[in-house]
Short mmCIF file of C-alpha atoms in Angstrom, two decimals:
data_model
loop_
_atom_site.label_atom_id
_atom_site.label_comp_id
_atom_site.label_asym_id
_atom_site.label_seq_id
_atom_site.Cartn_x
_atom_site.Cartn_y
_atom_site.Cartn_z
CA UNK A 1 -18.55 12.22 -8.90
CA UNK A 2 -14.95 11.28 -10.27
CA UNK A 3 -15.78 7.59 -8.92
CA UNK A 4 -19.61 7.36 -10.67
CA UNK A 5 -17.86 8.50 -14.01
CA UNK A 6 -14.90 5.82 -13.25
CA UNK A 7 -17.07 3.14 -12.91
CA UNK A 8 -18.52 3.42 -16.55
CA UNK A 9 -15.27 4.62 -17.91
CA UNK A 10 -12.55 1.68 -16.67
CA UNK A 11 -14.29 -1.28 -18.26
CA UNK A 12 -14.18 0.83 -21.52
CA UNK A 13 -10.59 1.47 -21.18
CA UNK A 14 -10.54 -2.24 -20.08
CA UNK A 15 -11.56 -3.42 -23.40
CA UNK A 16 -9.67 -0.99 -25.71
CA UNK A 17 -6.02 -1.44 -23.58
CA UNK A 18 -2.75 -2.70 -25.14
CA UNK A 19 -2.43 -6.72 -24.23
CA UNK A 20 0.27 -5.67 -22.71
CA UNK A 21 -0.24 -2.30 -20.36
CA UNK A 22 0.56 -3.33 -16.90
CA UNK A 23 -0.49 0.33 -15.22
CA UNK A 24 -3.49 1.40 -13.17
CA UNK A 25 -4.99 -2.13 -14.14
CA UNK A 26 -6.92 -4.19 -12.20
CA UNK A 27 -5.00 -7.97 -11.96
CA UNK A 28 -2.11 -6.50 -13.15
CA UNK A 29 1.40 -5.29 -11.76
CA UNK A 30 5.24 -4.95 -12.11
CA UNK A 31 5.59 -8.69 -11.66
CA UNK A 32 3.42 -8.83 -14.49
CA UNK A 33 5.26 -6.35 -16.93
CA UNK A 34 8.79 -7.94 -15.68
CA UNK A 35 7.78 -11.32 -16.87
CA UNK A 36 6.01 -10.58 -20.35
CA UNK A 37 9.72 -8.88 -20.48
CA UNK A 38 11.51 -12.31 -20.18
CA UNK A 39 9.48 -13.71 -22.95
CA UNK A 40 10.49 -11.51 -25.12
CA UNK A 41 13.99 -10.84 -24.10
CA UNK A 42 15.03 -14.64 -22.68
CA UNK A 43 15.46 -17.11 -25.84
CA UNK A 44 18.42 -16.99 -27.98
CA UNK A 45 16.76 -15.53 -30.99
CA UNK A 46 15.02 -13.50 -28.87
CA UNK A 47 15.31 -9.01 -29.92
CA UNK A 48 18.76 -8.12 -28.56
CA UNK A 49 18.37 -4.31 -28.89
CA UNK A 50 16.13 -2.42 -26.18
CA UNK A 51 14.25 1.19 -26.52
CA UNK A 52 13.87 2.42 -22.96
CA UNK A 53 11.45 5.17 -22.96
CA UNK A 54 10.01 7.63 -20.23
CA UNK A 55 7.18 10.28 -21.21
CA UNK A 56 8.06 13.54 -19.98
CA UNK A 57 5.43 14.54 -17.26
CA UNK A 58 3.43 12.54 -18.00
CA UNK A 59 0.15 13.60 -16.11
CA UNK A 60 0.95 17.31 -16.59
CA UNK A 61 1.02 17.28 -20.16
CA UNK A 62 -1.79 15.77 -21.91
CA UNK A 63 -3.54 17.62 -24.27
CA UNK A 64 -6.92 18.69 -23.14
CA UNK A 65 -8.00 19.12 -26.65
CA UNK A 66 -7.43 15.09 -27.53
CA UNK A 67 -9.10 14.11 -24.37
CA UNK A 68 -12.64 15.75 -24.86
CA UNK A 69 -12.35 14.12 -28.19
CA UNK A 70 -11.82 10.71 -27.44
CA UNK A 71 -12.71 10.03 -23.70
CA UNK A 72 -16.06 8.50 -24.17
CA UNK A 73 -17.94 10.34 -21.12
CA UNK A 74 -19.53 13.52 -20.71
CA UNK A 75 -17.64 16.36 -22.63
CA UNK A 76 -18.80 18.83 -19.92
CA UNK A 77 -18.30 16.73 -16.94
CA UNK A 78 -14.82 16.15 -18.11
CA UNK A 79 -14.18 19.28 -19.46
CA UNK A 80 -15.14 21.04 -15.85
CA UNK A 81 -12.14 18.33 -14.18
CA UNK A 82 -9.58 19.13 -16.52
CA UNK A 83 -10.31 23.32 -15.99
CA UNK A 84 -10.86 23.02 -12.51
CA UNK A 85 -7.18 24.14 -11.61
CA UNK A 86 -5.43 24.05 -8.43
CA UNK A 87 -4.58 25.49 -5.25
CA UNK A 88 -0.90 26.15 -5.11
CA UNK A 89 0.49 27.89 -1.90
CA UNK A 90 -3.12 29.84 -1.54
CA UNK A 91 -3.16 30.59 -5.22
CA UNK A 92 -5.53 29.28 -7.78
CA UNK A 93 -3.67 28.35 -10.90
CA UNK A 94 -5.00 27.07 -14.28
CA UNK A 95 -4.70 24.38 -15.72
CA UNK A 96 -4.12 24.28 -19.37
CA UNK A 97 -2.96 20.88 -20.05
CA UNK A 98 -2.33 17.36 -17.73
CA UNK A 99 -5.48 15.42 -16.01
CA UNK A 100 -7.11 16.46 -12.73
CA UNK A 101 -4.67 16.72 -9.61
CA UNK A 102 -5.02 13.32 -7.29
CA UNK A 103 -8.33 12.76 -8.84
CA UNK A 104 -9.00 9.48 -8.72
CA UNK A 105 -9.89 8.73 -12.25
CA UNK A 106 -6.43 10.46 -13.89
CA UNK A 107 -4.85 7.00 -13.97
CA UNK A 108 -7.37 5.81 -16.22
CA UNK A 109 -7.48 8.71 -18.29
CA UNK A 110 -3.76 8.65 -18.83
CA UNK A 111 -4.59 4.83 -19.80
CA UNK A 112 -7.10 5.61 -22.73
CA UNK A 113 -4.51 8.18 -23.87
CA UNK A 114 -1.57 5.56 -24.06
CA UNK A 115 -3.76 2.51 -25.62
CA UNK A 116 -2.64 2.13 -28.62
CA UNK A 117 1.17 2.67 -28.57
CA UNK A 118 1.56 -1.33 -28.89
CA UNK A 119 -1.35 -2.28 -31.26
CA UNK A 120 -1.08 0.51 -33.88
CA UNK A 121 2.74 0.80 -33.93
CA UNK A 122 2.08 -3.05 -34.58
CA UNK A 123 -0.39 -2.34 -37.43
CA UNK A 124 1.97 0.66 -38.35
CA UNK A 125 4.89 -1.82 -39.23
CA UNK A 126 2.84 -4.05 -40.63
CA UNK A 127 1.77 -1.67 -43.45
CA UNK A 128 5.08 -0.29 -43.59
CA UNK A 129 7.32 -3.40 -43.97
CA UNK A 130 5.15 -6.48 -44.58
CA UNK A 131 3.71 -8.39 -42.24
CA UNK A 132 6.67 -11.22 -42.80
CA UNK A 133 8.81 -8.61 -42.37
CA UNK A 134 7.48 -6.62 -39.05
CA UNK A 135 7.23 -9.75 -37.15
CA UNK A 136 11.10 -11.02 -38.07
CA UNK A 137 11.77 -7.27 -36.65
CA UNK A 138 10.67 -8.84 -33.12
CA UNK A 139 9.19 -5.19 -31.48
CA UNK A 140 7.33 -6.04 -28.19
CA UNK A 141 5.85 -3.10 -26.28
CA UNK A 142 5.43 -3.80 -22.79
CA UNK A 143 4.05 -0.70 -20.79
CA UNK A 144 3.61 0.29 -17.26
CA UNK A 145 1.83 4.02 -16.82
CA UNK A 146 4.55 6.23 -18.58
CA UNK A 147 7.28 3.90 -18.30
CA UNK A 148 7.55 1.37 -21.35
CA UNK A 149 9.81 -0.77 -23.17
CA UNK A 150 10.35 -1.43 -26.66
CA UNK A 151 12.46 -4.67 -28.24
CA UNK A 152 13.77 -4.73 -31.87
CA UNK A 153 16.05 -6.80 -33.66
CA UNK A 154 18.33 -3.77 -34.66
CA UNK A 155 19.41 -0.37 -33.26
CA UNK A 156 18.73 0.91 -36.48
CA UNK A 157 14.97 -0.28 -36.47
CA UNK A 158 14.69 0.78 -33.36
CA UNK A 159 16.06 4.18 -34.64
CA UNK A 160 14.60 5.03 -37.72
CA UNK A 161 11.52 3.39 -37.87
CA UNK A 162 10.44 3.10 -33.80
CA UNK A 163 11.29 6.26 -32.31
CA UNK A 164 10.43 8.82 -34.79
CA UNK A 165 6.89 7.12 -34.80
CA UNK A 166 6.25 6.46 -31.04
CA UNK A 167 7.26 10.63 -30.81
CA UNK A 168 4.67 11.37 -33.67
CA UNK A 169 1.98 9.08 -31.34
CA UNK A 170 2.45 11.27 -27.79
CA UNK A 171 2.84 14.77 -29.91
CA UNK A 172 -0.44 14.39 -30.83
CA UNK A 173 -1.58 13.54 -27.43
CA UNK A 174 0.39 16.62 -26.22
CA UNK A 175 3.19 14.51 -24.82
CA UNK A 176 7.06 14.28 -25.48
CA UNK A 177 9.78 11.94 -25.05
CA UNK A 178 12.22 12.26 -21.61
CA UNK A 179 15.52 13.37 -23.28
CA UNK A 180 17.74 12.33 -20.21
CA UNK A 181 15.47 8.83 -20.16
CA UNK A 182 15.03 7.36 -23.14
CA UNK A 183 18.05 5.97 -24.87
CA UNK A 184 18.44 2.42 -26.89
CA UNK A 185 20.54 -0.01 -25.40
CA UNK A 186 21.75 -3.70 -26.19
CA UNK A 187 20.63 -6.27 -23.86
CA UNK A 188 23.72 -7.62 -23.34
CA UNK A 189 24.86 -3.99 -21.38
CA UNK A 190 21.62 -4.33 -19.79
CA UNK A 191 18.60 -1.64 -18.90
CA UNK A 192 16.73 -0.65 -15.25
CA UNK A 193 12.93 -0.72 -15.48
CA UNK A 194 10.64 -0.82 -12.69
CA UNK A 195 13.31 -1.38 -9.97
CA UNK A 196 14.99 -4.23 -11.94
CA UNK A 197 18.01 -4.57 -14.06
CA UNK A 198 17.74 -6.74 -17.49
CA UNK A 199 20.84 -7.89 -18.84
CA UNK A 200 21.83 -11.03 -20.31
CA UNK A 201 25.32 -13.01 -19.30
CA UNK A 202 26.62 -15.25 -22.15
CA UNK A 203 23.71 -15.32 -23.65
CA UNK A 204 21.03 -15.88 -19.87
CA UNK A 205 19.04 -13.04 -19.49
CA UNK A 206 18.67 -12.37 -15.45
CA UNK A 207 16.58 -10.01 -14.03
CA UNK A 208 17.91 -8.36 -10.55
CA UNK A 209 17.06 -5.55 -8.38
CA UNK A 210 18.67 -2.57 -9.61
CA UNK A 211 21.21 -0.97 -7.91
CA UNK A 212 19.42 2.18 -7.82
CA UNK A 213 16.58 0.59 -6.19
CA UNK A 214 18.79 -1.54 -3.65
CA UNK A 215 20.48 1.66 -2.90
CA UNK A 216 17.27 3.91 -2.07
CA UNK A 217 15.68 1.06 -0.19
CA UNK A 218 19.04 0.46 2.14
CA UNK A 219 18.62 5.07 2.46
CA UNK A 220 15.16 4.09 3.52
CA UNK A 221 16.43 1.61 6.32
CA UNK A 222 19.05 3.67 7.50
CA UNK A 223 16.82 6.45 7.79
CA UNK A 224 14.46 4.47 9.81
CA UNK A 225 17.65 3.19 12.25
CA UNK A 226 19.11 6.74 12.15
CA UNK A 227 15.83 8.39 13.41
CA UNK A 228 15.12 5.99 16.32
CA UNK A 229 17.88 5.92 18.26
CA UNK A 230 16.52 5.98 21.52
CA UNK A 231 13.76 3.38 20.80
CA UNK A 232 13.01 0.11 22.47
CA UNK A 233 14.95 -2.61 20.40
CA UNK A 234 10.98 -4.20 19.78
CA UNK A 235 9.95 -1.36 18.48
CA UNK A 236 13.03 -0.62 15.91
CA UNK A 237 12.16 -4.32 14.76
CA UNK A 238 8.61 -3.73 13.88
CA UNK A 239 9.49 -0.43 12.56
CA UNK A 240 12.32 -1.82 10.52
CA UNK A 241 9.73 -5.42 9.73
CA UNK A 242 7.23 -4.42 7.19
CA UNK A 243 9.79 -2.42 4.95
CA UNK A 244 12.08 -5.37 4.61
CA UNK A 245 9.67 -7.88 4.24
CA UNK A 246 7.75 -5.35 1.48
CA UNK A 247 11.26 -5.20 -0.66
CA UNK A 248 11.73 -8.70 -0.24
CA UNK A 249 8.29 -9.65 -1.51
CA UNK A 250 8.70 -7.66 -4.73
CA UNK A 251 12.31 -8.92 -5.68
CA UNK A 252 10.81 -12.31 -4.53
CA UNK A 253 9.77 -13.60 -8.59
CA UNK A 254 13.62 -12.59 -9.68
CA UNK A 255 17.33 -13.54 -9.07
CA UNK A 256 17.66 -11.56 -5.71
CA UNK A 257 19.55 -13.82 -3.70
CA UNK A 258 22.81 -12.53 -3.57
CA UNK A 259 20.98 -9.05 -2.99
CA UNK A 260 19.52 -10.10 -0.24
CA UNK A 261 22.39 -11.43 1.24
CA UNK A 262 24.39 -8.19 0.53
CA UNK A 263 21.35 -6.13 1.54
CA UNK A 264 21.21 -8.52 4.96
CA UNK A 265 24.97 -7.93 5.33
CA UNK A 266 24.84 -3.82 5.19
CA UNK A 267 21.82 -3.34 8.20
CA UNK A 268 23.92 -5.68 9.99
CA UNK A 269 26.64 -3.21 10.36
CA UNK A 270 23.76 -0.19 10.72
CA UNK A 271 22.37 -1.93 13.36
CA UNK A 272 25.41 -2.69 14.74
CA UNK A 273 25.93 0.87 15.09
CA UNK A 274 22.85 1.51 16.90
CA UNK A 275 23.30 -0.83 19.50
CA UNK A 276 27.09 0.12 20.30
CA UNK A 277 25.79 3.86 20.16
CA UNK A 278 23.28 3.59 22.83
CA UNK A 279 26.20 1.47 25.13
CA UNK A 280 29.57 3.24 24.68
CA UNK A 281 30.94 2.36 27.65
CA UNK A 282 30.52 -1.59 27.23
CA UNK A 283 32.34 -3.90 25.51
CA UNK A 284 31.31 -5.69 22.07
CA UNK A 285 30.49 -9.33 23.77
CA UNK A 286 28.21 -7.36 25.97
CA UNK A 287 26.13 -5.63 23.24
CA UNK A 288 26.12 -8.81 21.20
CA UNK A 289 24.71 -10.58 24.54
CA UNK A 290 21.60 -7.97 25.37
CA UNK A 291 20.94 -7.59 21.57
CA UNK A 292 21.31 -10.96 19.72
CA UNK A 293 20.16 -14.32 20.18
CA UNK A 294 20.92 -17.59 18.98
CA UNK A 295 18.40 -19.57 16.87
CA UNK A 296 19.68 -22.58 15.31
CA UNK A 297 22.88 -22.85 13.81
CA UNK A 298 22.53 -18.90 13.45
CA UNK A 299 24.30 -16.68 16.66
CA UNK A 300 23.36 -13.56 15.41
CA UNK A 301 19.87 -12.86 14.98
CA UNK A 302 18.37 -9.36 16.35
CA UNK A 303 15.74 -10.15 18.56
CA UNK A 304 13.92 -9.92 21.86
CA UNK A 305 10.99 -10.37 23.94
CA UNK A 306 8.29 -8.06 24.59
CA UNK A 307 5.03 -8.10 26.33
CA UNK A 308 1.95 -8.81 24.00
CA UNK A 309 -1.56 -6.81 24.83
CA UNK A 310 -2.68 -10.60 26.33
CA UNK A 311 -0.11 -10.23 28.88
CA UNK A 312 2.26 -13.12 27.67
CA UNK A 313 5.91 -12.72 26.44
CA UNK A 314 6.53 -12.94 22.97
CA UNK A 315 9.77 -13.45 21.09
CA UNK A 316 9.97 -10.04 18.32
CA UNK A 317 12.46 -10.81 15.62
CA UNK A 318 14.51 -8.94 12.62
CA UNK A 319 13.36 -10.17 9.67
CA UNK A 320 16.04 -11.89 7.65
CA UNK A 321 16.18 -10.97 3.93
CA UNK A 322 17.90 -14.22 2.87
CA UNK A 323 14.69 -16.20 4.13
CA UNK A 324 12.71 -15.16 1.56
CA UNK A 325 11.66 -17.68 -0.86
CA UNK A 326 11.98 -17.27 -4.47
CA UNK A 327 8.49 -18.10 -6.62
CA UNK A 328 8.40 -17.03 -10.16
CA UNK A 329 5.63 -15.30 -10.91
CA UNK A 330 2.52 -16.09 -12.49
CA UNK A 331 1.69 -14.11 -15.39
CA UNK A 332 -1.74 -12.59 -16.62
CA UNK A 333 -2.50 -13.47 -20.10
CA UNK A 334 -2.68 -10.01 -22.42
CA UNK A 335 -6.28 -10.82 -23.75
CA UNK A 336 -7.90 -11.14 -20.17
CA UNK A 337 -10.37 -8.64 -19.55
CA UNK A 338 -11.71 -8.53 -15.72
CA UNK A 339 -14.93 -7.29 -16.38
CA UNK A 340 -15.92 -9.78 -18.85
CA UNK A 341 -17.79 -12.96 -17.81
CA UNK A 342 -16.34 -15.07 -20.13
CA UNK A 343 -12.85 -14.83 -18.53
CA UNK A 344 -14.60 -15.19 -14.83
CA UNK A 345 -13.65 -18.72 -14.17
CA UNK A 346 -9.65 -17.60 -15.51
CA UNK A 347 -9.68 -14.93 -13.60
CA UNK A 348 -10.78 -16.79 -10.35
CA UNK A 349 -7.95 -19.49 -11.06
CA UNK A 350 -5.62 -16.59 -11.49
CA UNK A 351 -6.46 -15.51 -8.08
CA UNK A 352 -5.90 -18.42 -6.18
CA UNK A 353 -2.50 -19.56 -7.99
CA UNK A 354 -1.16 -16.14 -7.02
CA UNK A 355 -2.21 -16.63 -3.53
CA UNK A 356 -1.43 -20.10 -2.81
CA UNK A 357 1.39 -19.27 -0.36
CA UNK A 358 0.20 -16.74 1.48
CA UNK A 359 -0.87 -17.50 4.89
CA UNK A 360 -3.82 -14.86 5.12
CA UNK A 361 -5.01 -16.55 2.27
CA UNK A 362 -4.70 -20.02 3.60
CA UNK A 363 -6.71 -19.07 6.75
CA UNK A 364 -9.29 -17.98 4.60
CA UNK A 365 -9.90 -21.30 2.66
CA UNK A 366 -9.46 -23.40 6.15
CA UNK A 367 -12.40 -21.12 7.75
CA UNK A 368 -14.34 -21.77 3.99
CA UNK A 369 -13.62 -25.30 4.38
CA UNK A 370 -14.86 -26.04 7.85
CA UNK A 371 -17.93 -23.53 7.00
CA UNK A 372 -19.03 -26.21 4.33
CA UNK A 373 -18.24 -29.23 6.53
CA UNK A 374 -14.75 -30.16 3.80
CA UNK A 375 -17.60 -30.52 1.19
CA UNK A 376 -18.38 -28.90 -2.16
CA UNK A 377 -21.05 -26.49 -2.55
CA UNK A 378 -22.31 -28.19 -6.10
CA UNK A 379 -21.95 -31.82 -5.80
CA UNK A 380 -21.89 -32.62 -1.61
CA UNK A 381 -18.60 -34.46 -2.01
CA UNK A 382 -15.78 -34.59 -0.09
CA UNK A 383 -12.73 -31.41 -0.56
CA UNK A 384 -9.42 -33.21 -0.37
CA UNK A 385 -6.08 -32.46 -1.08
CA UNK A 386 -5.98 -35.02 -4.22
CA UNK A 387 -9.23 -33.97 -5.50
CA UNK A 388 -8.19 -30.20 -4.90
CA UNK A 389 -10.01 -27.00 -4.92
CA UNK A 390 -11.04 -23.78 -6.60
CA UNK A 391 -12.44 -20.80 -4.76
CA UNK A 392 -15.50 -19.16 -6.67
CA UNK A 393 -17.13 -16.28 -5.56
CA UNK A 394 -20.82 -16.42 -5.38
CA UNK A 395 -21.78 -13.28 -7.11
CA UNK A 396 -19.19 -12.84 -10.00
CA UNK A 397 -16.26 -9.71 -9.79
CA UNK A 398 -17.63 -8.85 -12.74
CA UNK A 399 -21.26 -8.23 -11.60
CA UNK A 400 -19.86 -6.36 -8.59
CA UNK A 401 -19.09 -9.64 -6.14
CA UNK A 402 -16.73 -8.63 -3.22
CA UNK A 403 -13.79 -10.82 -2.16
CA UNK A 404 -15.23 -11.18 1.62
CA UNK A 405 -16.00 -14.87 2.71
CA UNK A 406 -19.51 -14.56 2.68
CA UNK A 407 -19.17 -14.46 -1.17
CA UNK A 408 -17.03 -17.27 -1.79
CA UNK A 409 -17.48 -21.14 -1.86
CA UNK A 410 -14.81 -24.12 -2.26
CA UNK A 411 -15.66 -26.23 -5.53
CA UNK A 412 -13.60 -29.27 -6.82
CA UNK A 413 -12.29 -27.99 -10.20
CA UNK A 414 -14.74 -29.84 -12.19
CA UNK A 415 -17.32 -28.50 -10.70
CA UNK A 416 -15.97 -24.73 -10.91
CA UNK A 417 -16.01 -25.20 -14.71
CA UNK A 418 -19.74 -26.82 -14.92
CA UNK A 419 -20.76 -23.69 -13.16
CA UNK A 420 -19.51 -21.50 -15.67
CA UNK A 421 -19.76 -23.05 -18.56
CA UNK A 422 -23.53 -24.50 -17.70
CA UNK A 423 -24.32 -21.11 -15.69
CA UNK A 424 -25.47 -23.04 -12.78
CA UNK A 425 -26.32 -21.15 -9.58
CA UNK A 426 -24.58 -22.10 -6.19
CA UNK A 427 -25.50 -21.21 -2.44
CA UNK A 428 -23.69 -20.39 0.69
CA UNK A 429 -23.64 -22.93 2.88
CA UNK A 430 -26.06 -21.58 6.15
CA UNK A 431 -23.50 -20.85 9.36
#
């Protein structure tokens, strides 16, 4: 039932969001928030003064009241979720504030109660000081679910004229400010949000993984190495795999060498450990012998073969943090709006920018290609790598089209654009 509702309800909240809310959003992410961030904090007259803000429980607290008065859906539908209560330890408690527990649509509802903090604080300042005035005071509001941001040119803006309103926006919603969280900092002392750390160095903002982050992620690891001690050395490495290459992948768009080096360095010596652990009795070349190998101009690299299910040997290695490339991200513009047509065709080139270097993604567009002979769909020419390529999907996202091959086609990029803009119809190509 939750789902049905959702469906009606997110392109709603789609259209009425903050440009830039980054939470519980389709297209959009932490990379996303982080960059709109630089923009605002990396030029030299850029706002050196930062609000960091947390909402106190968030999802516990808002008011039931403000909801059923400004959710558009069914008052009783959603008035039945938000009463429903839980089961805690066999007990049925009420619930007299907060959105439905796990329910699927909470995120969104949480959404339509934040939308606004950015455009009406905005407006706010704009009646309050001039509009000359409130955009010299350079206040950006960039928001992921609870967590946000807010720049100003001065402590005291941020102070007098920031604060006491954004508190005056959740009270009303039933929500307060994080005491222990929020605080207003300079950027040049710097500020964690979502993993990272933002601080400028004579006058270059960087962005780097936090140490709080790199710190619960290298807990994580140990964990892992700690509670496997008597594990094949294959089976520690695809344990150990997917977790480093998933915190490598989401420092990839910042400065995160050196923490990947120094990252690299520590489950070195953890791993270490575990292999002189399990051999006490042998001496150091030994262990470095049966559990390292040599690959290049490298001599110590974790690995090992193993036996695949096809029967053949296959080499299983540690992956190394310092591999990982670093790509800036590409960020979504703050006016695009998923489920309407006219940003199809962006929202499509979005796609495939973001995924140009990933391998599953690549497959995808070789099998496309060699489905449609290396020919566009449209105009029967040749696909090459000078002409280039846009993937379009057959039935649009926004009328419900799935990502799956059978709904996508390679165009050239002239083409993609006459098909949206002249609302022509393509086929798929017949296997």
């Amino acid at each position: 039932m939750q789902a049905l509702h959702l469906l009606a309800l997110e392109p709603v909240s789609e259209s009425t969001s903050d440009p830039n809310s980054y939470g519980f959003r389709r297209n959009r992410s932490t990379h996303d928030a982080m960059s709109q961030l630089f923009v605002s904090l990396s030029q030299e007259v850029s706002a050196r003064w930062v609000l960091e803000a947390d909402i106190k429980g968030c999802f516990d607290h808002i008011n039931h009241g403000w909801l059923l008065r400004h959710v558009p859906m069914d008052a009783t539908v959603l008035r039945k979720w938000l009463k429903a209560g839980v089961i805690h330890k066999g007990m049925l408690q009420a619930t007299d504030a907060g959105t439905p527990q796990g329910g699927i649509i909470s995120p969104t509802l949480a959404n339509v109660t934040l939308n606004g903090l950015e455009s009406e604080l905005i407006d706010h300042l704009g009646a309050r000081l001039g509009k000359t005035k409130s955009r010299k005071s350079k206040i950006n509001v960039v928001r992921y679910a609870d967590d946000f941001v807010i720049t100003g040119i001065s402590k005291e803006m941020l102070e007098s004229e920031v604060k006491p309103w954004v508190e005056s926006f959740l009270v009303e919603r039933g929500l307060t400010l994080s005491a222990e969280k929020t605080r207003i900092v300079h950027v040049d002392d710097g500020f964690d949000f979502l993993g990272w750390n933002f601080r400028k160095y004579a006058g270059k903002l960087l962005i780097k993984p936090s140490k709080k982050n790199a710190q619960a992620f290298y807990r994580k690891a140990k964990e892992v190495i700690s509670n496997h001690k008597t594990v094949r050395q294959d089976k520690l490495i695809r344990l150990l795999n997917p977790l480093l290459r998933g915190w490598a992948n989401y420092h990839s768009p910042v400065v995160a060498k050196a923490a990947f080096s120094r990252m690299d360095h520590l489950l070195f010596r953890a791993i270490w450990r575990w292999c002189r652990r399990r051999h006490p009795k042998k001496n150091a070349l030994w262990v470095r012998k049966k559990y390292f190998r040599s690959q290049g101009l490298r001599h110590w690299v974790f690995a090992t073969t193993a036996t695949a299910k096809d029967g053949k040997e296959k080499k299983v290695v540690l992956y190394k943090l310092p591999d990982t490339p670093i790509r800036r991200h590409k960020k979504v513009k703050g006016s695009y709006n998923p489920y309407d047509p006219a940003d199809e065709l962006y929202g499509e080139k979005l796609r495939q920018e973001r995924m140009l270097h990933s391998r599953r993604h690549r497959k995808q567009w070789t099998s496309l290609y060699v489905s449609q002979h290396g020919r566009c769909v449209l105009c029967g020419c040749a696909i090459t790598r000078e002409s280039g390529w846009h993937d379009h999907h057959v039935i649009y996202k926004v009328a419900g089209g799935s990502d799956t091959l059978d709904n996508r086609v390679l165009l050239h990029p002239t083409c993609h654009i006459r098909v949206h803009q002249l609302g022509l119809n393509v086929v798929k190509p017949a296997p």
